[in-house]
Amino acid sequence: MPAPHFEKGDTVEVSRGDSNSTCSWFPASIIRPFPSKHKGQIYVEYETHSSADEDETETKRRRREYVCATNVRPLPPVELHRYFKVGENVDAFHDKAWRRGTIVDILEESRYAVSFEGVVEPLEFDQWNLRLHRDWDDGSWVPPFHHQIQPKQLKLRIKFSGTKSDAKFSKGTMVEVGGIKEGFRVSWYAAVIVDLIPDSEDKFLVEYQTVKTLNGTVLLKDKVDASNIRPCPPETPQIGHFKKFQEVDAWYKDGWWVSDIVKVLDDYNYRVYVRSTDEEITLEHSNLRRHQDWIDGEWVTGSRRSSGLELKSRKRDVEFKAKVGGRTSKAKFKEGTMVEVRSDEEGYHGSWFTAVIVGSLGEDKFLIEYQTLKSEDEAQPLKEKAEASLLRPCPPNIQRLDRFKLFEKVDTWYNDGWWVGLVSRVLDGLKYAVYFWTTNEELEFGHFSLRPHQEWMCGKWVAEFRKKASFLSPKPRPGKLKGQNGLITSEATYFCKGMKVEVKSDEEGFSGSWYPAVIIDSLGTGKYLVEYRTLKSDDENKLLMEEADALCIRPSLPVIQRKDPFGPLDEVDAWYNAAWWVGGVCKVLQGSMYEVYIRGTNEVLEFQHSDLRPHQDWTDGKWLVPCRGRKL
């Protein structure tokens, strides 16, 4: 057999053994092809052999040696998702090399029993440690790789469990699109439905969120068959380590790839086997998610799928109505559905906790089981009753590759739940400072502890950074803040450097709005340099700093999170457009929602309970609560 031509750096396999049936093929790479002093030989470096296998005290390095060129062959192409039959000849990766054997039994969990010549008992192997046995003969593989013909032109259509997807997608819906090219199967990419293809009921134009065109300037758009599109799976945080052999989705090459945990490492790192590419890679905990399948219109986790539970619920759907933006939307939940539950408990305003619907307690109540909260004895997950108005579907997962931006509204993973806040500073090392207006706190988080904030509006998820003008009013800016004639009176308060304060705007259209800020320095004559917590400078890259009169400054209001509902005519401060605006409750709605009259804008807007606080006035150096029912 003539020796093939190799270049430096080529990945190859080197044979060792006396016969074709017993030889082993060791992965290696070419260091020097056909050196002049060693004719007919190639200098290689082994991938799995070190130069000190027997002496653990000696510094290890990969073994290099000269081998006969006729004992070197190219690395066979990866054959994706190859299943085997009893009696087939295979190569099994064993003792750092590929060795020829025969399948003698098919076991559970994609494992096989393989017998070897000269070995008494068969050995067990996982599917990804096996490949069909082939010989390299005169420059080609025998038997040949038929699927290798024009691989760049080959496309594979993925059907959900062999059936056409019945999901209905509208413009702007966030979805996941399955990879259709060879080598990208069982990978999913975040995308947005741009439009329905004319004269077609099952094709959509999508815009990928993590994949760009060849020139790398814009996001890729493509026409995709409906059978290759699914809704974004609900986010189900993994508490504690993933387990060995657990089925997961791995964030890899801009998409989610179905994978398996091979080994649990230290510091929440894992060795992960990526099925489509036949690779083992190391990933952090934050780059993995629980694997779920979209089957018959619902998400099914691996544990439910393997436990033999019926995929189609025989129990009637439970409906509830949630009032959002003045319009009614319906959501259907079955037992076993993953949801997020809002907490209106004191100290937990603005937080959402993942739970599972355990049962229905009537039209408007459910029994839920939290995924991250434990019972008082810490022995089992916490179960409790929840009003329908406190539930929402789990938001679709949006993997954010670029950095979050200053003042972007985000959800932060904190104290076993998701808390809504604003990015107040973009720090080095993929870290951020996040400001929580409900507690007037600023805390630091890593990139993967944040997710883009999304609102459940009219039966659809709307990402904060995707909101159109119809959803989001322009953010006001108060301009220069000065007191009456710039004079200081006996009522003025002394503010020290670093003190948390609120600064009032008396500009037309902004009356009654108070912006969180910090005192940077005293400028004398009753003036201070302040840095706002929620307003940008002109260059949009840092927090706004400017001079403010003492008469427009007050200490930060003590945090008061009210558990009891607000009532009609209650005076409140409403968090709106990066500030607290004085207003009054006009109407109490369902789902802990309120219609509030905003004085400064003369508008009536809807707010959640967590975005309101009882109004207080700073008078004579004291906080005073106005009488209930005071005129708005």
XYZ file of C-alpha atoms in Angstrom, residues 2-631:
630
model
C 1.577 3.347 -1.000
C 2.149 5.846 1.777
C -0.245 8.816 1.698
C 1.046 12.370 1.474
C 1.034 14.265 4.781
C 1.748 17.832 5.821
C 3.112 19.115 9.091
C 0.329 19.341 11.689
C -1.975 16.768 10.028
C -3.952 14.605 12.462
C -3.359 10.929 11.792
C -3.470 7.460 13.330
C -0.436 5.220 13.840
C -0.789 1.419 13.919
C 0.877 -0.997 16.289
C 0.298 -4.754 16.265
C 1.191 -7.968 14.555
C -1.953 -8.501 12.485
C -4.920 -6.619 11.121
C -7.187 -8.157 13.751
C -5.082 -7.248 16.764
C -3.404 -3.984 15.743
C -4.255 -0.768 17.536
C -4.478 2.716 16.022
C -3.140 5.555 18.174
C -4.159 9.200 17.540
C -1.144 11.364 16.622
C -0.108 14.439 14.673
C 2.634 14.917 12.087
C 5.715 16.756 13.373
C 7.927 16.238 10.309
C 6.882 14.311 7.165
C 9.646 12.200 5.559
C 12.811 13.709 7.152
C 15.869 13.511 4.880
C 17.859 11.450 7.397
C 15.062 8.934 8.004
C 13.847 7.806 4.635
C 10.472 6.083 4.572
C 9.700 7.283 8.102
C 7.573 10.039 9.585
C 8.167 11.901 12.837
C 4.925 11.956 14.892
C 3.681 13.104 18.283
C 1.101 10.891 20.009
C -2.045 12.481 21.382
C -2.675 9.930 24.130
C 0.815 8.638 25.013
C 3.314 10.422 27.229
C 7.039 9.892 27.389
C 6.866 8.886 31.047
C 3.931 6.502 31.371
C 5.644 4.358 33.967
C 7.465 6.972 36.024
C 4.931 9.277 37.657
C 7.694 11.389 39.221
C 9.190 12.353 35.855
C 7.810 15.356 34.023
C 5.342 14.096 31.446
C 5.183 15.165 27.841
C 3.695 13.648 24.730
C 5.748 10.868 23.188
C 7.427 11.578 19.855
C 9.063 9.011 17.599
C 9.873 8.001 14.039
C 7.436 5.489 12.550
C 7.219 3.715 9.215
C 5.122 5.691 6.750
C 3.118 2.586 5.842
C 1.887 2.441 9.462
C 0.341 5.902 9.259
C -3.104 6.689 7.880
C -5.390 9.786 7.933
C -7.843 10.263 10.772
C -11.219 8.844 9.666
C -14.035 11.408 9.268
C -16.474 11.628 12.165
C -19.609 9.556 11.508
C -22.413 11.207 13.457
C -24.897 9.206 15.546
C -23.892 5.793 14.243
C -25.837 2.927 15.807
C -24.521 -0.622 15.695
C -25.900 -4.130 15.243
C -24.895 -7.366 16.874
C -22.105 -8.963 14.832
C -20.784 -5.710 13.329
C -17.035 -5.114 13.360
C -16.172 -1.908 15.186
C -13.209 0.035 16.517
C -13.471 0.683 20.250
C -11.421 3.344 22.012
C -9.684 1.376 24.752
C -6.320 1.866 26.504
C -5.630 5.109 24.613
C -6.116 3.583 21.162
C -8.717 2.348 18.698
C -8.870 -1.491 18.776
C -10.863 -3.787 16.507
C -13.705 -5.782 18.086
C -17.168 -7.195 17.443
C -20.557 -6.127 18.864
C -21.956 -9.041 20.895
C -24.830 -7.295 22.733
C -26.810 -4.044 22.749
C -27.211 -2.642 26.268
C -29.273 0.172 27.794
C -28.436 3.893 27.594
C -26.620 3.613 24.224
C -24.026 1.173 25.486
C -22.676 -1.932 23.764
C -20.810 -5.098 24.728
C -17.757 -5.675 22.526
C -15.573 -8.786 22.288
C -11.878 -8.682 21.333
C -9.593 -11.384 19.992
C -7.563 -12.848 22.838
C -9.833 -11.321 25.534
C -12.076 -13.738 27.423
C -14.859 -11.433 28.617
C -16.571 -8.749 26.482
C -16.090 -5.115 27.514
C -18.775 -2.412 27.687
C -18.506 0.848 25.747
C -20.573 3.999 25.326
C -21.783 4.717 21.810
C -19.401 7.652 21.311
C -16.383 5.417 22.067
C -17.208 3.178 19.102
C -16.979 3.567 15.340
C -17.569 1.219 12.419
C -14.359 -0.607 11.517
C -12.836 0.546 8.223
C -9.571 -0.128 6.429
C -7.483 2.464 4.585
C -6.832 0.936 1.181
C -5.025 2.720 -1.662
C -6.141 6.196 -0.622
C -9.755 5.458 0.300
C -11.787 3.996 3.130
C -13.315 0.520 2.882
C -16.265 0.472 3.335
C -16.570 4.075 2.046
C -18.182 7.012 3.814
C -21.154 7.513 1.503
C -22.419 10.516 3.412
C -19.142 12.352 2.818
C -20.111 13.145 -0.790
C -20.475 16.935 -1.110
C -20.942 17.483 2.623
C -21.313 21.232 2.264
C -24.409 20.762 0.098
C -26.089 18.204 2.338
C -28.998 19.385 4.474
C -30.950 17.374 6.990
C -34.454 18.267 8.076
C -35.177 17.719 11.743
C -38.687 16.696 12.771
C -39.845 16.839 16.371
C -40.294 13.207 17.379
C -41.045 12.380 13.759
C -44.033 14.709 13.569
C -44.568 18.103 12.057
C -44.409 20.968 14.531
C -47.847 22.346 15.347
C -46.495 25.486 17.005
C -47.816 28.777 15.620
C -45.312 31.602 15.396
C -46.031 35.279 14.872
C -43.701 38.104 13.887
C -41.276 39.036 16.638
C -41.544 35.677 18.435
C -38.285 34.420 19.932
C -37.644 30.812 18.876
C -34.877 28.259 18.510
C -33.879 26.920 15.099
C -32.267 23.514 14.687
C -29.008 23.136 12.778
C -29.648 21.503 9.392
C -26.133 21.014 8.023
C -24.033 17.936 8.589
C -21.954 18.431 11.711
C -24.513 20.811 13.242
C -27.344 18.398 13.948
C -28.864 18.456 17.411
C -27.782 22.062 17.845
C -30.211 24.931 18.410
C -29.781 28.634 17.708
C -31.751 31.575 19.113
C -33.648 33.474 16.424
C -36.569 35.850 15.909
C -39.433 35.275 13.479
C -39.176 38.084 10.936
C -41.985 37.080 8.588
C -44.021 34.250 7.108
C -42.811 33.301 3.627
C -45.526 34.260 1.092
C -47.508 31.384 -0.441
C -46.197 29.037 2.221
C -47.806 27.922 5.448
C -44.787 26.152 6.863
C -41.787 28.374 6.081
C -40.575 31.412 7.991
C -37.942 34.084 7.544
C -35.872 34.146 10.741
C -33.069 36.370 12.002
C -30.468 34.535 14.084
C -29.357 36.247 17.270
C -25.866 34.745 17.529
C -24.962 33.895 13.929
C -23.723 36.568 11.520
C -23.257 36.721 7.759
C -19.931 35.704 6.205
C -18.558 39.246 6.396
C -19.471 39.356 10.097
C -21.279 42.698 9.920
C -24.961 41.834 10.326
C -27.068 39.066 11.825
C -27.847 36.206 9.465
C -31.368 35.894 8.047
C -32.584 32.641 6.515
C -35.707 30.837 5.328
C -36.496 27.925 7.634
C -39.090 25.163 7.521
C -41.560 25.171 10.425
C -40.588 21.604 11.279
C -37.138 22.906 12.204
C -38.419 25.609 14.573
C -39.487 25.272 18.182
C -40.369 27.721 20.981
C -37.566 28.721 23.322
C -37.460 26.256 26.236
C -38.358 27.523 29.721
C -35.364 28.395 31.868
C -34.859 25.825 34.631
C -31.793 26.706 36.721
C -29.724 23.739 37.888
C -29.173 23.924 41.631
C -26.041 22.038 42.597
C -23.822 20.116 40.201
C -24.979 18.436 37.047
C -24.540 14.685 37.402
C -22.297 12.343 35.458
C -24.029 11.026 32.298
C -26.769 13.664 32.649
C -28.186 14.848 29.331
C -27.637 18.599 28.909
C -27.537 21.374 26.331
C -24.070 22.934 26.044
C -23.489 26.524 24.891
C -20.891 25.937 22.172
C -20.117 27.638 18.849
C -22.941 30.198 19.248
C -25.683 27.624 19.866
C -27.056 24.992 22.233
C -25.754 21.490 21.480
C -27.255 18.314 22.922
C -24.495 16.755 25.016
C -23.695 14.439 27.905
C -21.766 15.050 31.115
C -18.714 12.786 30.985
C -16.955 13.952 34.145
C -17.700 16.374 36.991
C -14.628 18.528 37.686
C -13.831 20.996 40.470
C -15.208 24.552 40.728
C -18.383 23.726 38.780
C -16.575 22.714 35.599
C -17.410 19.665 33.512
C -16.046 17.481 30.740
C -18.862 17.362 28.203
C -19.316 15.088 25.201
C -20.873 16.961 22.261
C -22.754 14.341 20.276
C -22.900 16.022 16.871
C -19.170 16.717 16.659
C -17.941 13.704 18.629
C -15.860 16.050 20.796
C -15.100 16.259 24.496
C -14.795 19.812 25.815
C -14.554 21.476 29.216
C -17.341 23.932 30.093
C -18.393 25.961 33.090
C -21.680 25.369 34.905
C -23.134 28.602 33.491
C -22.658 27.338 29.919
C -24.938 24.342 30.443
C -28.685 23.977 30.778
C -30.991 21.048 31.429
C -31.951 19.273 28.224
C -35.621 19.427 27.285
C -37.516 18.093 24.262
C -40.468 19.770 22.532
C -42.945 16.902 22.138
C -46.621 17.163 21.217
C -46.750 20.861 22.055
C -45.108 20.742 25.472
C -41.645 20.704 26.976
C -40.524 17.367 28.384
C -37.438 17.031 30.558
C -35.132 14.054 30.369
C -36.301 12.804 33.778
C -39.964 12.809 32.715
C -39.142 11.252 29.383
C -37.240 8.368 30.938
C -39.636 7.762 33.799
C -42.418 6.527 31.528
C -44.829 9.358 32.329
C -47.450 9.985 29.692
C -46.589 12.910 27.475
C -50.196 13.889 26.835
C -52.031 15.006 29.931
C -55.479 13.503 30.332
C -56.513 16.191 32.781
C -58.270 19.271 31.590
C -56.288 22.400 30.941
C -56.464 25.065 33.622
C -56.854 28.604 32.316
C -56.313 31.909 34.026
C -56.574 35.482 32.850
C -53.883 38.033 33.582
C -54.487 41.740 33.128
C -51.516 43.241 31.280
C -51.395 46.683 29.724
C -55.165 47.008 29.832
C -55.639 43.899 27.672
C -56.418 40.333 28.639
C -54.179 37.408 27.782
C -54.758 33.741 28.439
C -52.209 31.150 29.418
C -52.828 27.425 29.780
C -50.990 25.397 32.366
C -51.047 21.650 32.825
C -49.779 19.674 35.733
C -46.031 19.416 35.383
C -45.729 22.769 33.573
C -42.700 24.842 34.568
C -43.661 28.405 35.539
C -42.268 31.427 37.343
C -43.959 32.697 40.492
C -43.833 36.329 41.557
C -43.309 37.127 45.206
C -45.009 40.125 46.789
C -43.693 39.266 50.243
C -41.937 42.061 52.107
C -38.281 42.099 51.112
C -38.901 40.029 47.969
C -40.629 42.533 45.686
C -39.574 42.249 42.072
C -38.413 38.629 42.374
C -39.487 35.549 40.409
C -38.967 31.921 41.452
C -39.095 28.845 39.220
C -41.741 26.271 40.145
C -43.753 23.369 38.748
C -47.552 23.140 38.700
C -48.413 20.210 40.964
C -52.195 20.525 40.820
C -55.198 22.790 40.356
C -57.098 24.104 43.395
C -59.852 25.745 41.400
C -59.966 28.295 38.607
C -57.585 30.801 40.154
C -55.361 28.779 42.485
C -52.647 26.186 42.049
C -50.494 23.982 44.177
C -46.896 24.611 43.113
C -43.535 23.073 43.950
C -40.547 25.414 43.903
C -37.370 24.285 42.150
C -34.945 26.350 44.240
C -36.700 26.866 47.586
C -36.746 24.253 50.341
C -39.188 23.519 53.159
C -38.314 24.701 56.651
C -36.555 21.434 57.500
C -34.570 21.662 54.217
C -35.598 18.068 53.493
C -37.681 18.606 50.361
C -38.744 21.277 47.851
C -41.177 23.863 49.186
C -44.801 23.423 48.138
C -47.473 26.080 48.595
C -50.657 27.516 47.137
C -50.354 30.333 44.622
C -52.852 32.675 43.016
C -53.060 32.484 39.227
C -52.288 36.193 39.069
C -48.811 35.504 40.477
C -47.874 32.986 37.774
C -46.445 33.385 34.303
C -44.845 30.995 31.801
C -41.077 30.660 32.011
C -39.501 33.238 29.681
C -37.574 31.981 26.641
C -33.849 31.762 27.176
C -31.896 34.511 25.393
C -28.169 33.831 25.435
C -26.477 37.230 25.515
C -23.035 37.054 23.868
C -22.351 40.776 23.729
C -22.081 42.759 26.947
C -25.085 44.172 28.729
C -25.336 47.921 28.314
C -25.488 50.748 30.833
C -29.025 51.082 32.259
C -30.263 48.020 30.484
C -33.062 46.391 32.426
C -31.993 42.888 33.457
C -32.966 39.974 35.665
C -30.251 38.878 38.092
C -29.904 35.416 39.634
C -29.744 36.168 43.370
C -30.950 34.371 46.486
C -32.427 31.450 44.486
C -34.574 33.636 42.225
C -34.587 36.216 39.443
C -34.636 39.889 40.550
C -35.264 42.781 38.188
C -32.787 45.673 38.197
C -30.821 48.147 36.057
C -27.195 47.829 34.966
C -25.705 50.856 36.700
C -22.037 50.241 35.843
C -20.230 48.053 33.313
C -17.137 46.676 35.067
C -14.036 44.838 33.891
C -13.915 41.058 33.660
C -17.490 40.544 32.406
C -18.943 41.963 35.598
C -21.625 44.530 36.257
C -23.046 46.647 39.048
C -26.845 46.332 39.132
C -29.135 48.852 40.826
C -32.355 47.605 42.459
C -34.863 50.407 42.870
C -37.076 48.342 45.172
C -34.319 48.179 47.808
C -32.090 51.093 46.723
C -29.137 48.701 46.581
C -26.296 48.246 44.123
C -24.695 44.784 43.895
C -22.104 43.219 41.588
C -22.819 40.219 39.333
C -21.019 38.192 36.687
C -22.224 38.143 33.075
C -23.800 34.693 33.346
C -25.779 35.649 36.452
C -27.829 38.072 34.330
C -30.448 37.545 31.682
C -32.189 40.137 29.462
C -35.376 41.339 31.138
C -38.583 40.249 29.408
C -42.201 41.172 30.095
C -45.180 38.861 29.590
C -47.450 41.165 27.576
C -50.675 40.215 25.836
C -49.767 36.542 25.731
C -46.272 37.139 24.321
C -42.801 37.689 25.719
C -41.341 41.088 24.894
C -37.625 41.533 25.556
C -36.787 44.891 27.117
C -33.977 45.591 24.640
C -36.345 44.782 21.729
C -39.254 46.970 22.760
C -40.573 49.190 20.012
C -41.570 52.781 20.548
C -45.154 51.703 21.154
C -44.060 49.801 24.250
C -41.527 52.205 25.708
C -41.838 55.933 26.243
C -38.747 58.088 25.699
C -36.655 58.317 28.833
C -36.827 61.847 30.248
C -33.826 63.736 31.452
C -34.328 66.407 34.092
C -31.699 68.855 32.855
C -30.061 71.247 35.309
C -31.717 70.983 38.704
C -31.886 74.198 40.681
C -33.897 75.348 43.637
C -35.900 78.539 43.898
C -33.489 81.416 43.107
C -30.650 79.058 44.045
C -31.003 80.091 47.701
C -30.606 77.895 50.738
C -33.065 78.077 53.621
C -33.148 76.783 57.172
C -34.975 73.702 55.910
C -31.991 72.592 53.803
C -30.272 69.385 54.893
C -26.526 68.852 55.109
C -25.391 66.030 52.855
C -22.082 64.256 53.240
C -19.910 62.693 50.523
C -21.104 59.225 49.444
C -24.602 59.690 50.876
C -27.498 58.124 48.936
C -30.034 60.768 47.977
C -32.886 61.530 45.591
C -32.836 64.602 43.350
C -36.028 66.363 42.257
C -36.800 67.797 38.843
C -38.979 70.878 38.534
C -38.696 70.990 34.742
C -41.978 71.184 32.864
C -43.274 67.659 32.276
C -41.037 66.179 34.988
C -42.600 67.717 38.086
C -42.889 65.258 40.943
C -40.092 62.966 39.723
C -37.178 62.005 41.991
C -33.987 60.456 40.610
C -31.707 58.212 42.729
C -28.222 59.703 43.098
C -25.097 59.780 45.267
C -23.381 62.872 46.696
C -19.927 63.182 45.107
C -18.813 66.424 46.743
C -19.992 69.657 48.336
C -19.508 72.750 46.152
C -20.380 75.239 48.899
C -23.196 77.804 49.016
C -25.796 75.038 49.272
C -24.765 73.237 46.088
C -23.562 69.667 45.565
C -22.036 67.586 42.823
C -24.225 64.484 42.408
C -23.885 61.329 40.340
C -27.181 59.843 39.186
C -27.775 56.121 39.511
C -30.113 55.821 36.506
C -29.174 58.634 34.070
C -26.413 58.597 31.455
C -23.965 61.305 30.483
C -24.067 62.806 26.989
C -21.593 60.244 25.631
C -23.864 57.402 26.859
C -20.896 55.576 28.414
C -20.997 56.634 32.053
C -23.271 57.951 34.765
C -24.426 61.555 34.594
C -22.749 63.925 37.050
C -23.936 67.482 37.556
C -24.505 70.283 40.030
C -27.707 70.312 42.082
C -29.145 72.744 44.636
C -29.664 71.499 48.171
C -33.332 72.459 47.932
C -33.753 69.822 45.186
C -32.084 67.078 47.226
C -33.456 64.846 49.947
C -32.132 61.709 51.654
C -33.092 58.424 50.058
C -36.484 57.291 51.237
C -36.232 54.413 53.732
C -37.043 51.120 52.010
C -40.698 50.309 52.655
C -41.977 47.233 50.857
C -45.695 47.009 51.441
C -47.212 43.537 51.570
C -50.848 44.652 51.820
C -52.523 45.906 48.620
C -52.745 49.609 47.936
C -56.241 51.068 47.898
C -57.983 53.667 45.732
C -56.802 57.250 46.442
C -53.625 56.036 48.170
C -50.713 58.343 47.437
C -47.779 56.411 46.010
C -44.430 56.810 44.288
C -44.313 54.836 41.023
C -41.061 53.654 39.401
C -41.329 55.010 35.864
C -38.659 55.980 33.323
C -35.724 55.653 35.736
C -37.239 57.744 38.559
C -39.864 57.751 41.312
C -42.929 59.772 40.272
C -45.544 61.023 42.708
C -49.030 59.805 41.912
C -52.220 58.312 43.258
C -53.974 54.974 42.890
C -57.055 55.324 40.695
C -58.109 51.699 40.423
C -57.081 48.308 41.825
C -56.803 45.666 39.082
C -56.347 41.906 39.099
C -52.950 40.307 39.530
C -51.507 42.906 41.946
C -51.803 45.575 39.252
C -52.950 49.181 39.685
C -53.982 52.148 37.595
C -52.005 55.135 38.868
C -52.400 58.810 38.015
C -48.952 60.393 37.474
C -49.033 64.076 38.371
C -45.964 65.193 36.430
C -47.204 63.801 33.097
C -50.970 63.945 33.668
C -51.190 60.259 32.610
C -52.917 57.196 34.002
C -50.619 54.173 33.709
C -50.606 50.596 34.937
C -48.029 49.392 37.471
C -47.208 46.194 39.304
C -47.314 46.193 43.079
C -43.516 45.828 43.221
C -43.037 49.092 41.270
C -44.921 51.169 43.828
C -43.982 52.441 47.271
C -46.006 54.432 49.822
C -45.493 58.161 49.257
C -43.791 60.196 51.979
C -42.806 63.873 52.193
C -39.470 65.175 53.517
C -40.503 68.081 55.763
C -38.455 69.817 58.463
C -35.871 67.052 58.378
C -38.446 64.272 58.842
C -40.322 61.809 56.693
C -44.082 62.304 56.958
C -46.765 59.970 55.590
C -49.693 61.883 54.011
C -53.208 61.118 55.184
C -55.093 58.451 53.201
C -57.432 59.859 50.607
C -55.613 63.154 50.177
C -56.623 64.937 46.981
